[in-house]
Structure formats: C-alpha cells, structure tokens
Amino acid sequence: MKDQIKDRALIKQYIQGNEACLEMLINKHKNKVFTTILLIVNDQYIAEDLFQETFIKVIKTFKSGKYNEEGKFLPWVVRIARNLAIDHFRKAKRMPTVTSQDGEDIFRTFQISESNREESYIRDQRDDTVRQIINMLPPEQKEVLVLRHYGDLSFKEIADLTDVSINTALGRMRYALNNMRKIITEKSISLQ
Amino acid sequence: MNNTSTLNQLLQLSYSELSKNEEDTLLNDMMRNEDLCDSYAIIENIKTVLNQEIHSPNPTSIKIILEESQRSELETH
C-alpha cells in the first residue's frame, strides 16, 4: 500500500513537471517490466524496443491526463507491455521473411554475423537455466507465472486479462510451479 | 475445503492476496497440518529460483525514454 502511495506521489510530481520523478519511477520498476517483456518475447533486442515503447506510451498517457490513479502502477505498465508484445507478434506474423537456400531467415543471419564472437559468448552466458525452464512450460502456464511473479498482477487481474476464472489462473500457476519443480528434479539442475 | 482450493489459498498467501481473516484461518490450518507447511515451502523454494531470473534494460533504453519525455515537455510549452 505504501508503495502504491509512493508511485502515486511520483506520478503526480511528474505530471506537474518534475522530470526527475519519471526517472525514479522507471528505475524502481524497470527490472520487473523488462524481465516480463523478455520472458514473453524471448529476444533481448525486441525486449529493449518494447520496453521503450511501453514507457513512451506511459508518458503519453500521463501527459494527456488520462491516467487512472485508482489502479496500481506496475500491473498497469505490464498490461501495456503485454499488449504491445501481442501486437508485435501479430505484425511479425504478417511480415514476409526472406529466407536463404538452406531456409534460414536472412535478417536473422545478418544480425548474428554482425555481432562479434565476444558479444555472442556473453549472450550465451546470460541465457541462463531459469529462463530455459520457464520456456519449457506450456504457454498458458508460463503466462500466468510471468504476469504474477514478475509483472505483479494479482490472480484476479490475470484471470480478467486472459478471460478465465480465478480458479483457472490459480490452477495454471500450480501446474507451472509443479512442472518447474519436476524439470529441476528430473534434470538434476543445480540452481544455487 | 478440498485440497485444490487449499493449495490455491497457499499460492494466494505466498503472494499476499488473502484477507486478514483468510490468512489467519490458513495459518491455523498450517500449524496443524505438516503437509500444508511442506507445500508452502515448495512454493517459496520455486519463488526463490524465479527470483534469480531478473534482467535489466540497457541504460540506452532509459535514456531514450527520458529524452522522449523532455521532448514532449518542450512541445507542450
């Protein structure tokens, strides 16, 4: 509750012209918002773009006076990010891909050959085990887990957003946690 | 109360979504039931694992957003 009041105060100050409050607000929530986006799109570069788009939309809403103070800030931002990610996938589906003779997406190949070996090594290192386990979950379980754990949406908010009952949302979370536990045990993954 | 709804409540407890009354009732149940405590510990353990997966955006992304904010500030004045 205290946290929400703090967010509300920062937003009010920002709308009144204090730019530093926006930076404070972003720094406070950036990791949760970015992790949520990254886990949805699974691509660092797309996640950076969507992160920027999300906060630019937030700014526009603040400046247009359309922000509803009653809601919680972080879940609201995460809902915007999720919608932008869905739009991104819709557009990507419509976009024709240029493939090489061996069937590889030419732009993807171009991107990889552009980055040097050191960069790709660092990227591989970052591609950590927890994300791999999350990505092994069925999409509907992964969605609830990401929105609840990283996006701070309540189970009721997730149920409303995904058009299911709260019991279904809770059930998906239970299965997600059980499946994660099974994967960790089966593969004897050490996560310390 | 069936097992599924108790497990659902444990999840809600873990994410601080229960009312004070619901929380007290469940905590009382947990004191009498070791299995419930074990289930709650499993949830908390997986949450600890999930907490390892935190990423930060590139500082350039934040710079772009702040510049965009300042630009729109200038446009409105």
PDB file of C-alpha atoms in Angstrom:
ATOM      1  CA  MET A   1       0.000   0.000   0.000  1.00  0.00           C
ATOM      2  CA  LYS A   2       2.819   2.413   0.996  1.00  0.00           C
ATOM      3  CA  ASP A   3       4.491   1.528  -2.268  1.00  0.00           C
ATOM      4  CA  GLN A   4       1.403   2.488  -4.262  1.00  0.00           C
ATOM      5  CA  ILE A   5       1.226   5.833  -2.469  1.00  0.00           C
ATOM      6  CA  LYS A   6       4.883   6.436  -3.324  1.00  0.00           C
ATOM      7  CA  ASP A   7       4.184   5.666  -7.007  1.00  0.00           C
ATOM      8  CA  ARG A   8       1.163   7.946  -6.964  1.00  0.00           C
ATOM      9  CA  ALA A   9       3.238  10.791  -5.493  1.00  0.00           C
ATOM     10  CA  LEU A  10       5.956  10.335  -8.117  1.00  0.00           C
ATOM     11  CA  ILE A  11       3.378  10.315 -10.925  1.00  0.00           C
ATOM     12  CA  LYS A  12       1.705  13.457  -9.575  1.00  0.00           C
ATOM     13  CA  GLN A  13       5.047  15.263  -9.327  1.00  0.00           C
ATOM     14  CA  TYR A  14       5.984  14.164 -12.848  1.00  0.00           C
ATOM     15  CA  ILE A  15       2.709  15.369 -14.320  1.00  0.00           C
ATOM     16  CA  GLN A  16       3.342  18.712 -12.601  1.00  0.00           C
ATOM     17  CA  GLY A  17       6.637  18.974 -14.475  1.00  0.00           C
ATOM     18  CA  ASN A  18       9.253  17.268 -12.308  1.00  0.00           C
ATOM     19  CA  GLU A  19      11.107  15.136 -14.879  1.00  0.00           C
ATOM     20  CA  ALA A  20      13.336  13.531 -12.214  1.00  0.00           C
ATOM     21  CA  CYS A  21      10.278  11.717 -10.839  1.00  0.00           C
ATOM     22  CA  LEU A  22       9.865   9.823 -14.104  1.00  0.00           C
ATOM     23  CA  GLU A  23      13.438   8.580 -13.872  1.00  0.00           C
ATOM     24  CA  MET A  24      12.802   7.444 -10.277  1.00  0.00           C
ATOM     25  CA  LEU A  25       9.628   5.660 -11.325  1.00  0.00           C
ATOM     26  CA  ILE A  26      11.369   3.904 -14.230  1.00  0.00           C
ATOM     27  CA  ASN A  27      14.368   2.883 -12.118  1.00  0.00           C
ATOM     28  CA  LYS A  28      12.059   1.487  -9.465  1.00  0.00           C
ATOM     29  CA  HIS A  29      10.142  -0.772 -11.850  1.00  0.00           C
ATOM     30  CA  LYS A  30      12.491  -1.274 -14.830  1.00  0.00           C
ATOM     31  CA  ASN A  31      13.757  -4.757 -13.916  1.00  0.00           C
ATOM     32  CA  LYS A  32      10.313  -6.269 -13.353  1.00  0.00           C
ATOM     33  CA  VAL A  33       8.888  -4.691 -16.509  1.00  0.00           C
ATOM     34  CA  PHE A  34      11.903  -5.642 -18.617  1.00  0.00           C
ATOM     35  CA  THR A  35      12.083  -9.226 -17.306  1.00  0.00           C
ATOM     36  CA  THR A  36       8.356  -9.667 -18.001  1.00  0.00           C
ATOM     37  CA  ILE A  37       8.789  -8.431 -21.584  1.00  0.00           C
ATOM     38  CA  LEU A  38      11.934 -10.504 -22.145  1.00  0.00           C
ATOM     39  CA  LEU A  39      10.235 -13.670 -20.910  1.00  0.00           C
ATOM     40  CA  ILE A  40       7.282 -13.031 -23.233  1.00  0.00           C
ATOM     41  CA  VAL A  41       9.267 -12.256 -26.415  1.00  0.00           C
ATOM     42  CA  ASN A  42      12.484 -14.194 -25.707  1.00  0.00           C
ATOM     43  CA  ASP A  43      14.657 -11.743 -27.608  1.00  0.00           C
ATOM     44  CA  GLN A  44      16.867  -9.124 -25.980  1.00  0.00           C
ATOM     45  CA  TYR A  45      16.621  -6.617 -28.862  1.00  0.00           C
ATOM     46  CA  ILE A  46      12.845  -6.853 -29.274  1.00  0.00           C
ATOM     47  CA  ALA A  47      12.514  -6.604 -25.487  1.00  0.00           C
ATOM     48  CA  GLU A  48      14.532  -3.347 -25.466  1.00  0.00           C
ATOM     49  CA  ASP A  49      12.291  -1.897 -28.220  1.00  0.00           C
ATOM     50  CA  LEU A  50       9.095  -2.925 -26.457  1.00  0.00           C
ATOM     51  CA  PHE A  51      10.399  -1.594 -23.133  1.00  0.00           C
ATOM     52  CA  GLN A  52      10.942   1.817 -24.728  1.00  0.00           C
ATOM     53  CA  GLU A  53       7.566   1.732 -26.495  1.00  0.00           C
ATOM     54  CA  THR A  54       5.844   0.793 -23.244  1.00  0.00           C
ATOM     55  CA  PHE A  55       7.235   3.718 -21.267  1.00  0.00           C
ATOM     56  CA  ILE A  56       6.689   6.170 -24.134  1.00  0.00           C
ATOM     57  CA  LYS A  57       3.035   5.099 -24.059  1.00  0.00           C
ATOM     58  CA  VAL A  58       3.047   5.595 -20.267  1.00  0.00           C
ATOM     59  CA  ILE A  59       4.425   9.139 -20.707  1.00  0.00           C
ATOM     60  CA  LYS A  60       1.796   9.970 -23.336  1.00  0.00           C
ATOM     61  CA  THR A  61      -0.982   8.727 -21.060  1.00  0.00           C
ATOM     62  CA  PHE A  62       0.337  10.804 -18.139  1.00  0.00           C
ATOM     63  CA  LYS A  63       0.660  13.940 -20.258  1.00  0.00           C
ATOM     64  CA  SER A  64      -2.772  13.552 -21.809  1.00  0.00           C
ATOM     65  CA  GLY A  65      -4.317  13.449 -18.324  1.00  0.00           C
ATOM     66  CA  LYS A  66      -5.878  10.046 -18.989  1.00  0.00           C
ATOM     67  CA  TYR A  67      -4.065   8.122 -16.233  1.00  0.00           C
ATOM     68  CA  ASN A  68      -6.444   6.485 -13.775  1.00  0.00           C
ATOM     69  CA  GLU A  69      -4.990   6.970 -10.295  1.00  0.00           C
ATOM     70  CA  GLU A  70      -7.059   4.204  -8.764  1.00  0.00           C
ATOM     71  CA  GLY A  71      -5.089   1.362 -10.294  1.00  0.00           C
ATOM     72  CA  LYS A  72      -1.672   0.101  -9.307  1.00  0.00           C
ATOM     73  CA  PHE A  73       1.143   1.456 -11.481  1.00  0.00           C
ATOM     74  CA  LEU A  74       3.256  -1.668 -12.168  1.00  0.00           C
ATOM     75  CA  PRO A  75       0.393  -4.004 -13.225  1.00  0.00           C
ATOM     76  CA  TRP A  76      -0.904  -1.206 -15.476  1.00  0.00           C
ATOM     77  CA  VAL A  77       2.517  -0.859 -17.167  1.00  0.00           C
ATOM     78  CA  VAL A  78       2.799  -4.649 -17.524  1.00  0.00           C
ATOM     79  CA  ARG A  79      -0.626  -4.765 -19.202  1.00  0.00           C
ATOM     80  CA  ILE A  80       0.566  -2.144 -21.731  1.00  0.00           C
ATOM     81  CA  ALA A  81       3.768  -4.147 -22.321  1.00  0.00           C
ATOM     82  CA  ARG A  82       1.836  -7.382 -22.821  1.00  0.00           C
ATOM     83  CA  ASN A  83      -0.497  -5.739 -25.350  1.00  0.00           C
ATOM     84  CA  LEU A  84       2.479  -4.304 -27.257  1.00  0.00           C
ATOM     85  CA  ALA A  85       4.129  -7.742 -27.273  1.00  0.00           C
ATOM     86  CA  ILE A  86       0.937  -9.303 -28.671  1.00  0.00           C
ATOM     87  CA  ASP A  87       0.810  -6.559 -31.366  1.00  0.00           C
ATOM     88  CA  HIS A  88       4.446  -7.259 -32.162  1.00  0.00           C
ATOM     89  CA  PHE A  89       3.770 -10.962 -32.715  1.00  0.00           C
ATOM     90  CA  ARG A  90       0.741 -10.162 -34.874  1.00  0.00           C
ATOM     91  CA  LYS A  91       2.804  -7.823 -37.068  1.00  0.00           C
ATOM     92  CA  ALA A  92       5.710 -10.294 -37.218  1.00  0.00           C
ATOM     93  CA  LYS A  93       3.325 -12.996 -38.459  1.00  0.00           C
ATOM     94  CA  ARG A  94       2.218 -10.729 -41.297  1.00  0.00           C
ATOM     95  CA  MET A  95       5.755  -9.687 -42.223  1.00  0.00           C
ATOM     96  CA  PRO A  96       7.258 -11.799 -45.034  1.00  0.00           C
ATOM     97  CA  THR A  97      10.632 -13.322 -44.183  1.00  0.00           C
ATOM     98  CA  VAL A  98      13.417 -13.559 -46.735  1.00  0.00           C
ATOM     99  CA  THR A  99      14.984 -16.980 -46.468  1.00  0.00           C
ATOM    100  CA  SER A 100      18.288 -18.238 -47.802  1.00  0.00           C
ATOM    101  CA  GLN A 101      18.679 -21.517 -49.715  1.00  0.00           C
ATOM    102  CA  ASP A 102      19.063 -23.502 -46.519  1.00  0.00           C
ATOM    103  CA  GLY A 103      15.815 -21.984 -45.194  1.00  0.00           C
ATOM    104  CA  GLU A 104      17.316 -19.615 -42.640  1.00  0.00           C
ATOM    105  CA  ASP A 105      15.806 -16.164 -42.116  1.00  0.00           C
ATOM    106  CA  ILE A 106      18.278 -13.880 -43.884  1.00  0.00           C
ATOM    107  CA  PHE A 107      17.817 -10.958 -41.464  1.00  0.00           C
ATOM    108  CA  ARG A 108      18.434 -13.223 -38.520  1.00  0.00           C
ATOM    109  CA  THR A 109      21.666 -14.485 -40.112  1.00  0.00           C
ATOM    110  CA  PHE A 110      22.680 -10.915 -40.852  1.00  0.00           C
ATOM    111  CA  GLN A 111      22.111  -9.911 -37.239  1.00  0.00           C
ATOM    112  CA  ILE A 112      24.220 -12.788 -35.933  1.00  0.00           C
ATOM    113  CA  SER A 113      27.107 -12.255 -38.339  1.00  0.00           C
ATOM    114  CA  GLU A 114      27.160  -8.571 -37.402  1.00  0.00           C
ATOM    115  CA  SER A 115      27.869  -9.214 -33.764  1.00  0.00           C
ATOM    116  CA  ASN A 116      31.350 -10.321 -32.880  1.00  0.00           C
ATOM    117  CA  ARG A 117      32.275 -13.586 -31.186  1.00  0.00           C
ATOM    118  CA  GLU A 118      32.819 -12.000 -27.791  1.00  0.00           C
ATOM    119  CA  GLU A 119      29.335 -10.483 -27.754  1.00  0.00           C
ATOM    120  CA  SER A 120      27.666 -13.763 -28.659  1.00  0.00           C
ATOM    121  CA  TYR A 121      29.690 -15.537 -25.960  1.00  0.00           C
ATOM    122  CA  ILE A 122      28.422 -13.067 -23.341  1.00  0.00           C
ATOM    123  CA  ARG A 123      24.877 -13.535 -24.643  1.00  0.00           C
ATOM    124  CA  ASP A 124      25.187 -17.331 -24.336  1.00  0.00           C
ATOM    125  CA  GLN A 125      26.369 -16.954 -20.772  1.00  0.00           C
ATOM    126  CA  ARG A 126      23.380 -14.805 -19.920  1.00  0.00           C
ATOM    127  CA  ASP A 127      20.976 -17.302 -21.452  1.00  0.00           C
ATOM    128  CA  ASP A 128      20.560 -18.872 -18.078  1.00  0.00           C
ATOM    129  CA  THR A 129      18.921 -22.016 -16.855  1.00  0.00           C
ATOM    130  CA  VAL A 130      15.919 -20.480 -15.106  1.00  0.00           C
ATOM    131  CA  ARG A 131      14.743 -18.839 -18.322  1.00  0.00           C
ATOM    132  CA  GLN A 132      15.158 -22.133 -20.170  1.00  0.00           C
ATOM    133  CA  ILE A 133      12.999 -23.897 -17.583  1.00  0.00           C
ATOM    134  CA  ILE A 134      10.312 -21.177 -17.775  1.00  0.00           C
ATOM    135  CA  ASN A 135      10.302 -21.539 -21.568  1.00  0.00           C
ATOM    136  CA  MET A 136       9.686 -25.280 -21.276  1.00  0.00           C
ATOM    137  CA  LEU A 137       6.297 -24.638 -19.630  1.00  0.00           C
ATOM    138  CA  PRO A 138       3.051 -24.753 -21.659  1.00  0.00           C
ATOM    139  CA  PRO A 139       2.258 -21.180 -22.859  1.00  0.00           C
ATOM    140  CA  GLU A 140      -0.800 -20.652 -20.646  1.00  0.00           C
ATOM    141  CA  GLN A 141       1.132 -21.741 -17.533  1.00  0.00           C
ATOM    142  CA  LYS A 142       4.125 -19.585 -18.475  1.00  0.00           C
ATOM    143  CA  GLU A 143       1.831 -16.575 -18.998  1.00  0.00           C
ATOM    144  CA  VAL A 144       0.294 -16.782 -15.519  1.00  0.00           C
ATOM    145  CA  LEU A 145       3.677 -17.370 -13.902  1.00  0.00           C
ATOM    146  CA  VAL A 146       5.317 -14.410 -15.678  1.00  0.00           C
ATOM    147  CA  LEU A 147       2.428 -12.000 -15.087  1.00  0.00           C
ATOM    148  CA  ARG A 148       2.062 -12.972 -11.403  1.00  0.00           C
ATOM    149  CA  HIS A 149       5.699 -13.318 -10.371  1.00  0.00           C
ATOM    150  CA  TYR A 150       7.410 -10.642 -12.463  1.00  0.00           C
ATOM    151  CA  GLY A 151       4.508  -8.427 -13.548  1.00  0.00           C
ATOM    152  CA  ASP A 152       2.896  -8.157 -10.098  1.00  0.00           C
ATOM    153  CA  LEU A 153      -0.624  -8.708 -11.438  1.00  0.00           C
ATOM    154  CA  SER A 154      -2.956 -10.368  -8.940  1.00  0.00           C
ATOM    155  CA  PHE A 155      -4.529 -13.713  -9.861  1.00  0.00           C
ATOM    156  CA  LYS A 156      -7.856 -11.879 -10.270  1.00  0.00           C
ATOM    157  CA  GLU A 157      -6.255  -9.354 -12.654  1.00  0.00           C
ATOM    158  CA  ILE A 158      -4.648 -12.180 -14.644  1.00  0.00           C
ATOM    159  CA  ALA A 159      -7.981 -14.015 -14.798  1.00  0.00           C
ATOM    160  CA  ASP A 160      -9.691 -10.877 -16.154  1.00  0.00           C
ATOM    161  CA  LEU A 161      -6.902 -10.181 -18.628  1.00  0.00           C
ATOM    162  CA  THR A 162      -6.763 -13.717 -20.011  1.00  0.00           C
ATOM    163  CA  ASP A 163     -10.512 -14.242 -19.879  1.00  0.00           C
ATOM    164  CA  VAL A 164     -10.538 -17.221 -17.500  1.00  0.00           C
ATOM    165  CA  SER A 165     -11.829 -17.762 -13.966  1.00  0.00           C
ATOM    166  CA  ILE A 166      -9.603 -17.003 -10.991  1.00  0.00           C
ATOM    167  CA  ASN A 167      -9.535 -20.729 -10.183  1.00  0.00           C
ATOM    168  CA  THR A 168      -8.218 -21.480 -13.668  1.00  0.00           C
ATOM    169  CA  ALA A 169      -5.497 -18.837 -13.253  1.00  0.00           C
ATOM    170  CA  LEU A 170      -4.564 -20.298  -9.856  1.00  0.00           C
ATOM    171  CA  GLY A 171      -4.640 -23.834 -11.282  1.00  0.00           C
ATOM    172  CA  ARG A 172      -2.301 -22.831 -14.120  1.00  0.00           C
ATOM    173  CA  MET A 173       0.105 -21.320 -11.601  1.00  0.00           C
ATOM    174  CA  ARG A 174       0.027 -24.507  -9.501  1.00  0.00           C
ATOM    175  CA  TYR A 175       0.800 -26.616 -12.565  1.00  0.00           C
ATOM    176  CA  ALA A 176       3.547 -24.191 -13.620  1.00  0.00           C
ATOM    177  CA  LEU A 177       5.282 -24.431 -10.236  1.00  0.00           C
ATOM    178  CA  ASN A 178       4.851 -28.229 -10.136  1.00  0.00           C
ATOM    179  CA  ASN A 179       6.250 -28.579 -13.643  1.00  0.00           C
ATOM    180  CA  MET A 180       9.204 -26.348 -12.822  1.00  0.00           C
ATOM    181  CA  ARG A 181       9.938 -28.461  -9.784  1.00  0.00           C
ATOM    182  CA  LYS A 182       9.727 -31.654 -11.855  1.00  0.00           C
ATOM    183  CA  ILE A 183      12.067 -30.289 -14.536  1.00  0.00           C
ATOM    184  CA  ILE A 184      14.590 -29.172 -11.920  1.00  0.00           C
ATOM    185  CA  THR A 185      14.469 -32.597 -10.213  1.00  0.00           C
ATOM    186  CA  GLU A 186      14.491 -34.675 -13.417  1.00  0.00           C
ATOM    187  CA  LYS A 187      17.389 -32.810 -14.934  1.00  0.00           C
ATOM    188  CA  SER A 188      19.150 -32.594 -11.578  1.00  0.00           C
ATOM    189  CA  ILE A 189      19.672 -28.899 -12.176  1.00  0.00           C
ATOM    190  CA  SER A 190      21.619 -27.067  -9.524  1.00  0.00           C
ATOM    191  CA  LEU A 191      20.248 -23.579  -9.111  1.00  0.00           C
ATOM    192  CA  GLN A 192      22.250 -22.393  -6.139  1.00  0.00           C
TER     193      GLN A 192
ATOM    194  CA  MET B   1     -12.407 -27.355   1.910  1.00  0.00           C
ATOM    195  CA  ASN B   2     -10.914 -29.593  -0.750  1.00  0.00           C
ATOM    196  CA  ASN B   3      -7.236 -29.993  -1.401  1.00  0.00           C
ATOM    197  CA  THR B   4      -7.179 -27.923  -4.600  1.00  0.00           C
ATOM    198  CA  SER B   5      -8.738 -24.866  -3.019  1.00  0.00           C
ATOM    199  CA  THR B   6      -6.337 -25.136  -0.059  1.00  0.00           C
ATOM    200  CA  LEU B   7      -3.399 -25.250  -2.463  1.00  0.00           C
ATOM    201  CA  ASN B   8      -4.838 -22.247  -4.301  1.00  0.00           C
ATOM    202  CA  GLN B   9      -5.029 -20.422  -0.993  1.00  0.00           C
ATOM    203  CA  LEU B  10      -1.401 -21.280  -0.240  1.00  0.00           C
ATOM    204  CA  LEU B  11      -0.464 -19.622  -3.523  1.00  0.00           C
ATOM    205  CA  GLN B  12      -2.516 -16.557  -2.647  1.00  0.00           C
ATOM    206  CA  LEU B  13      -0.925 -16.486   0.815  1.00  0.00           C
ATOM    207  CA  SER B  14       2.501 -16.609  -0.768  1.00  0.00           C
ATOM    208  CA  TYR B  15       1.651 -13.581  -2.935  1.00  0.00           C
ATOM    209  CA  SER B  16      -0.132 -11.705  -0.081  1.00  0.00           C
ATOM    210  CA  GLU B  17      -3.526 -11.894  -1.741  1.00  0.00           C
ATOM    211  CA  LEU B  18      -5.593 -13.221   1.174  1.00  0.00           C
ATOM    212  CA  SER B  19      -7.688 -11.103   3.514  1.00  0.00           C
ATOM    213  CA  LYS B  20      -6.574 -10.948   7.158  1.00  0.00           C
ATOM    214  CA  ASN B  21      -9.282 -13.440   8.192  1.00  0.00           C
ATOM    215  CA  GLU B  22      -8.481 -15.905   5.406  1.00  0.00           C
ATOM    216  CA  GLU B  23      -4.798 -15.613   6.231  1.00  0.00           C
ATOM    217  CA  ASP B  24      -5.351 -16.325   9.951  1.00  0.00           C
ATOM    218  CA  THR B  25      -7.535 -19.363   9.192  1.00  0.00           C
ATOM    219  CA  LEU B  26      -4.993 -20.789   6.765  1.00  0.00           C
ATOM    220  CA  LEU B  27      -2.081 -20.188   9.149  1.00  0.00           C
ATOM    221  CA  ASN B  28      -4.013 -22.051  11.854  1.00  0.00           C
ATOM    222  CA  ASP B  29      -4.603 -24.942   9.451  1.00  0.00           C
ATOM    223  CA  MET B  30      -0.913 -24.976   8.597  1.00  0.00           C
ATOM    224  CA  MET B  31       0.048 -25.230  12.263  1.00  0.00           C
ATOM    225  CA  ARG B  32      -1.979 -28.446  12.488  1.00  0.00           C
ATOM    226  CA  ASN B  33      -1.007 -29.896   9.128  1.00  0.00           C
ATOM    227  CA  GLU B  34       2.598 -30.641   8.231  1.00  0.00           C
ATOM    228  CA  ASP B  35       1.745 -31.411   4.585  1.00  0.00           C
ATOM    229  CA  LEU B  36       0.384 -27.908   4.123  1.00  0.00           C
ATOM    230  CA  CYS B  37       3.610 -26.467   5.530  1.00  0.00           C
ATOM    231  CA  ASP B  38       5.623 -28.627   3.114  1.00  0.00           C
ATOM    232  CA  SER B  39       3.501 -27.474   0.172  1.00  0.00           C
ATOM    233  CA  TYR B  40       4.013 -23.865   1.207  1.00  0.00           C
ATOM    234  CA  ALA B  41       7.779 -24.419   1.482  1.00  0.00           C
ATOM    235  CA  ILE B  42       7.822 -25.842  -2.074  1.00  0.00           C
ATOM    236  CA  ILE B  43       6.066 -22.733  -3.405  1.00  0.00           C
ATOM    237  CA  GLU B  44       8.558 -20.479  -1.630  1.00  0.00           C
ATOM    238  CA  ASN B  45      11.517 -22.522  -2.913  1.00  0.00           C
ATOM    239  CA  ILE B  46      10.398 -22.207  -6.533  1.00  0.00           C
ATOM    240  CA  LYS B  47       9.827 -18.477  -5.993  1.00  0.00           C
ATOM    241  CA  THR B  48      13.435 -18.204  -4.813  1.00  0.00           C
ATOM    242  CA  VAL B  49      14.532 -19.886  -8.044  1.00  0.00           C
ATOM    243  CA  LEU B  50      12.351 -17.495 -10.070  1.00  0.00           C
ATOM    244  CA  ASN B  51      13.933 -14.522  -8.302  1.00  0.00           C
ATOM    245  CA  GLN B  52      17.252 -15.460  -9.915  1.00  0.00           C
ATOM    246  CA  GLU B  53      15.772 -14.565 -13.302  1.00  0.00           C
ATOM    247  CA  ILE B  54      15.891 -10.783 -13.238  1.00  0.00           C
ATOM    248  CA  HIS B  55      17.092  -8.735 -16.187  1.00  0.00           C
ATOM    249  CA  SER B  56      17.790  -5.044 -16.598  1.00  0.00           C
ATOM    250  CA  PRO B  57      17.162  -2.997 -19.704  1.00  0.00           C
ATOM    251  CA  ASN B  58      20.087  -1.351 -21.427  1.00  0.00           C
ATOM    252  CA  PRO B  59      20.747   2.155 -19.971  1.00  0.00           C
ATOM    253  CA  THR B  60      20.360   3.493 -23.541  1.00  0.00           C
ATOM    254  CA  SER B  61      16.697   2.447 -23.479  1.00  0.00           C
ATOM    255  CA  ILE B  62      16.103   4.503 -20.345  1.00  0.00           C
ATOM    256  CA  LYS B  63      17.975   7.462 -21.853  1.00  0.00           C
ATOM    257  CA  ILE B  64      15.737   7.295 -24.961  1.00  0.00           C
ATOM    258  CA  ILE B  65      12.581   7.284 -22.794  1.00  0.00           C
ATOM    259  CA  LEU B  66      13.763  10.247 -20.695  1.00  0.00           C
ATOM    260  CA  GLU B  67      14.714  12.204 -23.825  1.00  0.00           C
ATOM    261  CA  GLU B  68      11.301  11.474 -25.300  1.00  0.00           C
ATOM    262  CA  SER B  69       9.696  12.792 -22.120  1.00  0.00           C
ATOM    263  CA  GLN B  70      11.733  16.008 -22.244  1.00  0.00           C
ATOM    264  CA  ARG B  71      10.939  16.463 -25.938  1.00  0.00           C
ATOM    265  CA  SER B  72       7.209  16.134 -25.324  1.00  0.00           C
ATOM    266  CA  GLU B  73       7.568  18.554 -22.392  1.00  0.00           C
ATOM    267  CA  LEU B  74       9.083  21.163 -24.738  1.00  0.00           C
ATOM    268  CA  GLU B  75       6.363  20.562 -27.331  1.00  0.00           C
ATOM    269  CA  THR B  76       3.596  21.254 -24.822  1.00  0.00           C
ATOM    270  CA  HIS B  77       5.148  24.574 -23.740  1.00  0.00           C
TER     271      HIS B  77
END
